[in-house]
mmCIF file of C-alpha atoms in Angstrom:
data_model
loop_
_atom_site.group_PDB
_atom_site.id
_atom_site.type_symbol
_atom_site.label_atom_id
_atom_site.label_comp_id
_atom_site.label_asym_id
_atom_site.label_seq_id
_atom_site.Cartn_x
_atom_site.Cartn_y
_atom_site.Cartn_z
ATOM 1 C CA PHE A 19 12.246 36.624 53.972
ATOM 2 C CA LEU A 20 9.785 35.493 51.372
ATOM 3 C CA ARG A 21 10.741 36.025 47.786
ATOM 4 C CA ILE A 22 7.731 36.780 45.608
ATOM 5 C CA ILE A 23 8.041 35.865 41.941
ATOM 6 C CA LEU A 24 5.588 37.741 39.751
ATOM 7 C CA THR A 25 4.137 35.593 37.012
ATOM 8 C CA ALA A 26 2.607 37.093 33.890
ATOM 9 C CA LYS A 27 -0.884 36.578 35.337
ATOM 10 C CA MET A 28 0.066 38.246 38.628
ATOM 11 C CA LYS A 29 1.555 41.226 36.815
ATOM 12 C CA THR A 30 -1.586 41.527 34.735
ATOM 13 C CA LEU A 31 -3.764 41.419 37.855
ATOM 14 C CA ILE A 32 -1.696 44.125 39.548
ATOM 15 C CA VAL A 33 -1.988 46.404 36.523
ATOM 16 C CA VAL A 34 -5.734 45.825 36.272
ATOM 17 C CA VAL A 35 -6.185 46.665 39.973
ATOM 18 C CA ALA A 36 -4.124 49.825 39.517
ATOM 19 C CA ILE A 37 -6.284 50.861 36.579
ATOM 20 C CA CYS A 38 -9.471 50.283 38.547
ATOM 21 C CA LEU A 39 -8.172 52.282 41.509
ATOM 22 C CA SER A 40 -7.153 55.037 39.140
ATOM 23 C CA ALA A 41 -10.686 55.257 37.785
ATOM 24 C CA MET A 42 -12.131 55.354 41.309
ATOM 25 C CA VAL A 43 -10.070 58.385 42.325
ATOM 26 C CA ASN A 44 -10.630 60.184 39.006
ATOM 27 C CA ALA A 45 -6.930 60.425 38.311
ATOM 28 C CA SER A 46 -4.445 58.772 35.998
ATOM 29 C CA PRO A 47 -1.369 57.525 37.872
ATOM 30 C CA VAL A 48 -1.270 54.538 35.539
ATOM 31 C CA ASN A 49 1.338 54.632 32.789
ATOM 32 C CA TYR A 50 -0.897 53.569 29.909
ATOM 33 C CA GLU A 51 1.818 54.182 27.347
ATOM 34 C CA GLY A 52 4.156 51.933 29.305
ATOM 35 C CA ILE A 53 1.518 49.202 29.589
ATOM 36 C CA VAL A 54 0.860 49.141 25.850
ATOM 37 C CA ASP A 55 4.563 49.378 25.055
ATOM 38 C CA ASP A 56 5.449 46.449 27.332
ATOM 39 C CA ILE A 57 2.716 44.243 25.875
ATOM 40 C CA ILE A 58 3.708 44.978 22.285
ATOM 41 C CA LYS A 59 7.401 44.478 23.051
ATOM 42 C CA GLU A 60 6.671 41.091 24.610
ATOM 43 C CA ALA A 61 4.646 40.035 21.572
ATOM 44 C CA GLN A 62 7.284 41.294 19.144
ATOM 45 C CA GLU A 63 10.049 39.479 21.005
ATOM 46 C CA ILE A 64 8.191 36.173 20.771
ATOM 47 C CA THR A 65 7.421 36.876 17.105
ATOM 48 C CA VAL A 66 11.097 37.444 16.324
ATOM 49 C CA ASN A 67 12.026 34.269 18.204
ATOM 50 C CA THR A 68 9.457 32.324 16.191
ATOM 51 C CA ALA A 69 10.762 33.681 12.891
ATOM 52 C CA ASN A 70 14.351 32.902 13.897
ATOM 53 C CA ALA A 71 13.370 29.379 14.934
ATOM 54 C CA LEU A 72 11.694 28.791 11.571
ATOM 55 C CA GLN A 73 14.751 30.115 9.756
ATOM 56 C CA THR A 74 17.068 27.879 11.780
ATOM 57 C CA GLN A 75 14.905 24.843 11.121
ATOM 58 C CA TYR A 76 14.874 25.666 7.404
ATOM 59 C CA LYS A 77 18.666 25.669 7.353
ATOM 60 C CA VAL A 78 18.773 22.316 9.107
ATOM 61 C CA ILE A 79 16.247 20.511 6.921
ATOM 62 C CA VAL A 80 16.990 22.127 3.549
ATOM 63 C CA VAL A 81 20.237 24.084 3.332
ATOM 64 C CA GLU A 82 22.497 21.589 5.101
ATOM 65 C CA PRO A 83 21.394 18.489 3.130
ATOM 66 C CA LEU A 84 21.640 20.389 -0.161
ATOM 67 C CA HIS A 85 25.111 21.629 0.738
ATOM 68 C CA GLN A 86 26.260 18.074 1.462
ATOM 69 C CA VAL A 87 24.956 16.840 -1.892
ATOM 70 C CA ASP A 88 26.429 19.830 -3.731
ATOM 71 C CA THR A 89 29.803 19.027 -2.186
ATOM 72 C CA ALA A 90 29.606 15.422 -3.392
ATOM 73 C CA ALA A 91 28.629 16.571 -6.895
ATOM 74 C CA GLN A 92 31.399 19.181 -6.927
ATOM 75 C CA ASN A 93 33.962 16.522 -6.040
ATOM 76 C CA ILE A 94 33.061 14.771 -9.281
ATOM 77 C CA GLU A 95 33.137 18.038 -11.229
ATOM 78 C CA ASN A 96 36.620 18.774 -9.894
ATOM 79 C CA ARG A 97 37.934 15.729 -11.756
ATOM 80 C CA ARG A 98 36.857 17.134 -15.129
ATOM 81 C CA GLU A 99 40.185 18.884 -15.675
ATOM 82 C CA GLU A 100 42.001 15.582 -15.248
ATOM 83 C CA ASP A 101 39.882 13.704 -17.778
ATOM 84 C CA VAL A 102 36.940 15.369 -19.502
ATOM 85 C CA SER A 103 35.654 12.195 -21.137
ATOM 86 C CA CYS A 104 35.410 10.241 -17.879
ATOM 87 C CA VAL A 105 33.375 12.968 -16.198
ATOM 88 C CA GLU A 106 31.232 13.721 -19.258
ATOM 89 C CA ALA A 107 30.234 10.077 -19.443
ATOM 90 C CA LYS A 108 28.747 10.405 -15.968
ATOM 91 C CA ASP A 109 27.111 13.833 -16.413
ATOM 92 C CA PRO A 110 23.626 12.424 -17.191
ATOM 93 C CA GLU A 111 23.787 10.164 -14.145
ATOM 94 C CA VAL A 112 24.872 12.996 -11.850
ATOM 95 C CA GLU A 113 22.149 15.246 -13.236
ATOM 96 C CA GLU A 114 19.506 12.583 -12.661
ATOM 97 C CA ILE A 115 20.636 12.022 -9.068
ATOM 98 C CA VAL A 116 20.566 15.744 -8.279
ATOM 99 C CA ASN A 117 17.207 16.319 -9.992
ATOM 100 C CA THR A 118 15.677 13.390 -8.124
ATOM 101 C CA LEU A 119 16.941 14.844 -4.867
ATOM 102 C CA HIS A 120 15.399 18.237 -5.631
ATOM 103 C CA ASP A 121 12.047 16.620 -6.412
ATOM 104 C CA GLU A 122 12.136 14.658 -3.169
ATOM 105 C CA MET A 123 13.142 17.757 -1.187
ATOM 106 C CA ILE A 124 10.123 19.621 -2.531
ATOM 107 C CA VAL A 125 7.824 16.819 -1.425
ATOM 108 C CA CYS A 126 9.520 16.596 1.969
ATOM 109 C CA GLY A 127 9.312 20.296 2.664
ATOM 110 C CA SER A 128 5.937 21.178 1.170
ATOM 111 C CA ILE A 129 3.869 20.355 4.255
ATOM 112 C CA ALA A 130 6.412 21.931 6.592
ATOM 113 C CA ALA A 131 6.483 25.062 4.442
ATOM 114 C CA GLN A 132 2.705 25.356 4.492
ATOM 115 C CA THR A 133 2.588 24.888 8.254
ATOM 116 C CA SER A 134 5.338 27.484 8.677
ATOM 117 C CA VAL A 135 3.251 30.004 6.757
ATOM 118 C CA GLU A 136 0.251 29.197 8.939
ATOM 119 C CA ILE A 137 2.311 29.680 12.104
ATOM 120 C CA MET A 138 3.609 33.080 11.016
ATOM 121 C CA ASN A 139 0.124 34.134 9.913
ATOM 122 C CA ASP A 140 -1.213 33.291 13.376
ATOM 123 C CA VAL A 141 1.652 35.155 15.031
ATOM 124 C CA ASN A 142 1.382 38.217 12.798
ATOM 125 C CA SER A 143 -2.387 38.373 13.173
ATOM 126 C CA ALA A 144 -2.177 38.276 16.973
ATOM 127 C CA THR A 145 0.639 40.839 17.039
ATOM 128 C CA GLN A 146 -1.173 43.244 14.733
ATOM 129 C CA GLN A 147 -4.290 42.991 16.878
ATOM 130 C CA LEU A 148 -2.237 43.976 19.922
ATOM 131 C CA VAL A 149 -0.785 46.962 18.075
ATOM 132 C CA PHE A 150 -4.120 48.223 16.747
ATOM 133 C CA ASP A 151 -5.959 47.753 20.050
ATOM 134 C CA GLY A 152 -3.067 49.356 21.913
ATOM 135 C CA TYR A 153 -3.264 52.352 19.608
ATOM 136 C CA ASP A 154 -6.961 52.733 20.475
ATOM 137 C CA VAL A 155 -6.130 52.730 24.193
ATOM 138 C CA LEU A 156 -3.457 55.393 23.774
ATOM 139 C CA LYS A 157 -5.687 57.505 21.548
ATOM 140 C CA LEU A 158 -8.382 57.552 24.234
ATOM 141 C CA TYR A 159 -5.743 58.229 26.907
ATOM 142 C CA LYS A 160 -4.522 61.331 25.081
ATOM 143 C CA LYS A 161 -8.107 62.458 24.596
ATOM 144 C CA CYS A 162 -8.762 62.152 28.338
ATOM 145 C CA LYS A 163 -5.665 64.185 29.200
ATOM 146 C CA ASN A 164 -6.800 67.018 26.948
ATOM 147 C CA TYR A 165 -10.148 67.489 28.687
ATOM 148 C CA LYS A 166 -10.249 70.663 30.782
ATOM 149 C CA ASN A 167 -13.672 69.966 32.241
ATOM 150 C CA SER A 168 -13.276 67.754 35.329
ATOM 151 C CA VAL A 169 -16.582 65.947 34.767
ATOM 152 C CA LEU A 170 -15.749 65.078 31.179
ATOM 153 C CA ARG A 171 -12.224 64.100 32.179
ATOM 154 C CA SER A 172 -13.480 61.795 34.947
ATOM 155 C CA SER A 173 -15.983 60.187 32.600
ATOM 156 C CA CYS A 174 -13.282 59.713 29.996
ATOM 157 C CA TYR A 175 -10.904 58.072 32.464
ATOM 158 C CA ALA A 176 -13.681 55.719 33.546
ATOM 159 C CA LYS A 177 -14.085 54.625 29.926
ATOM 160 C CA LEU A 178 -10.319 54.394 29.595
ATOM 161 C CA SER A 179 -10.012 52.099 32.608
ATOM 162 C CA ILE A 180 -12.549 49.710 31.086
ATOM 163 C CA LYS A 181 -10.902 49.822 27.667
ATOM 164 C CA ALA A 182 -7.415 49.326 29.107
ATOM 165 C CA THR A 183 -8.566 46.452 31.312
ATOM 166 C CA LEU A 184 -10.134 44.706 28.316
ATOM 167 C CA TYR A 185 -6.972 45.344 26.307
ATOM 168 C CA ILE A 186 -4.775 43.775 28.966
ATOM 169 C CA ARG A 187 -7.062 40.767 29.297
ATOM 170 C CA ASN A 188 -7.243 40.251 25.541
ATOM 171 C CA SER A 189 -3.510 40.816 25.191
ATOM 172 C CA ARG A 190 -2.779 37.825 27.408
ATOM 173 C CA ARG A 191 -4.935 35.731 25.097
ATOM 174 C CA SER A 192 -3.083 37.038 22.033
ATOM 175 C CA ILE A 193 0.328 36.484 23.597
ATOM 176 C CA LYS A 194 -0.746 32.970 24.555
ATOM 177 C CA THR A 195 -1.616 32.376 20.891
ATOM 178 C CA ILE A 196 1.821 33.629 19.852
ATOM 179 C CA LYS A 197 3.592 31.461 22.435
ATOM 180 C CA GLU A 198 1.631 28.378 21.393
ATOM 181 C CA ALA A 199 2.547 29.044 17.761
ATOM 182 C CA ASN A 200 6.192 29.304 18.778
ATOM 183 C CA LYS A 201 5.988 25.928 20.529
ATOM 184 C CA ARG A 202 4.687 24.331 17.323
ATOM 185 C CA VAL A 203 7.880 25.110 15.402
ATOM 186 C CA PRO A 204 10.032 22.082 16.402
ATOM 187 C CA ASP A 205 7.265 19.553 15.703
ATOM 188 C CA VAL A 206 6.605 21.014 12.262
ATOM 189 C CA PHE A 207 9.990 19.971 10.953
ATOM 190 C CA VAL A 208 10.481 16.575 12.576
ATOM 191 C CA ASP A 209 9.121 14.550 9.658
ATOM 192 C CA ALA A 210 10.527 16.918 7.036
ATOM 193 C CA ASP A 211 13.975 16.783 8.630
ATOM 194 C CA ALA A 212 14.064 12.987 8.534
ATOM 195 C CA CYS A 213 12.752 13.004 4.968
ATOM 196 C CA THR A 214 15.244 15.506 3.531
ATOM 197 C CA HIS A 215 18.252 13.961 5.240
ATOM 198 C CA LYS A 216 17.224 10.490 4.090
ATOM 199 C CA SER A 217 16.979 11.741 0.496
ATOM 200 C CA ALA A 218 20.298 13.572 0.790
ATOM 201 C CA ASP A 219 22.057 10.529 2.256
ATOM 202 C CA LYS A 220 20.759 8.392 -0.608
ATOM 203 C CA ALA A 221 21.951 10.929 -3.193
ATOM 204 C CA ILE A 222 25.386 11.172 -1.565
ATOM 205 C CA VAL A 223 25.801 7.390 -1.619
ATOM 206 C CA GLU A 224 24.892 7.334 -5.316
ATOM 207 C CA LEU A 225 27.239 10.225 -6.102
ATOM 208 C CA ASN A 226 30.052 8.507 -4.217
ATOM 209 C CA VAL A 227 29.550 5.472 -6.441
ATOM 210 C CA VAL A 228 29.794 7.732 -9.488
ATOM 211 C CA GLN A 229 32.907 9.309 -7.991
ATOM 212 C CA SER A 230 34.523 5.884 -7.635
ATOM 213 C CA GLU A 231 33.684 5.034 -11.231
ATOM 214 C CA VAL A 232 35.146 8.334 -12.454
ATOM 215 C CA ASP A 233 38.298 7.732 -10.416
ATOM 216 C CA ALA A 234 38.631 4.258 -11.904
ATOM 217 C CA CYS A 235 38.124 5.638 -15.421
ATOM 218 C CA ILE A 236 40.781 8.307 -14.943
ATOM 219 C CA LYS A 237 43.189 5.787 -13.470
ATOM 220 C CA ALA A 238 42.643 3.436 -16.414
ATOM 221 C CA ASN A 239 43.392 6.222 -18.898
ATOM 222 C CA ILE A 240 46.693 7.196 -17.331
#
């Protein structure tokens, strides 16, 4: 037995053929609502995946490095109760290290942030186009169903078949745009990820030095 795997293009072709046959017999066995719904659901699923991927990448390149540095800074702050003077003496140095990190993080993430916005704009634009065009198809479909006159109904379904076929063809182009945008996500953050982690590692090393100096100060005052 041969197992036939339907690709997206094959499914599209089958639907288009069904629409054309429907127009030829002046009937409407095609589930236009289902067609539009499936296309929009596919686009929305990819859109959600893209947004989630961007959010995950943001956590990796920004949240995690900042958390590591905050932990190192908090370790120094925790010693304040043991000896206020030792920690206070290092407050300006800690503040400078943290501020420098924040400045570097902004530089590291600025390009990635801009590209992320561009990706989501592309995705949202393509998705909205699918929704609006799909609405037009369904509006015409409902209009055709309401015709009592067989001639007008047949003419309407002929127009509907053309409109639906164009919608399906254009939808594949829009979904391709969304998929390509989704594929761009990992590359966007490669440089930013290396940049933010490098800055964070440098800050942690400097804070660890401060920590050692605070520890030595406290020990000397005992």
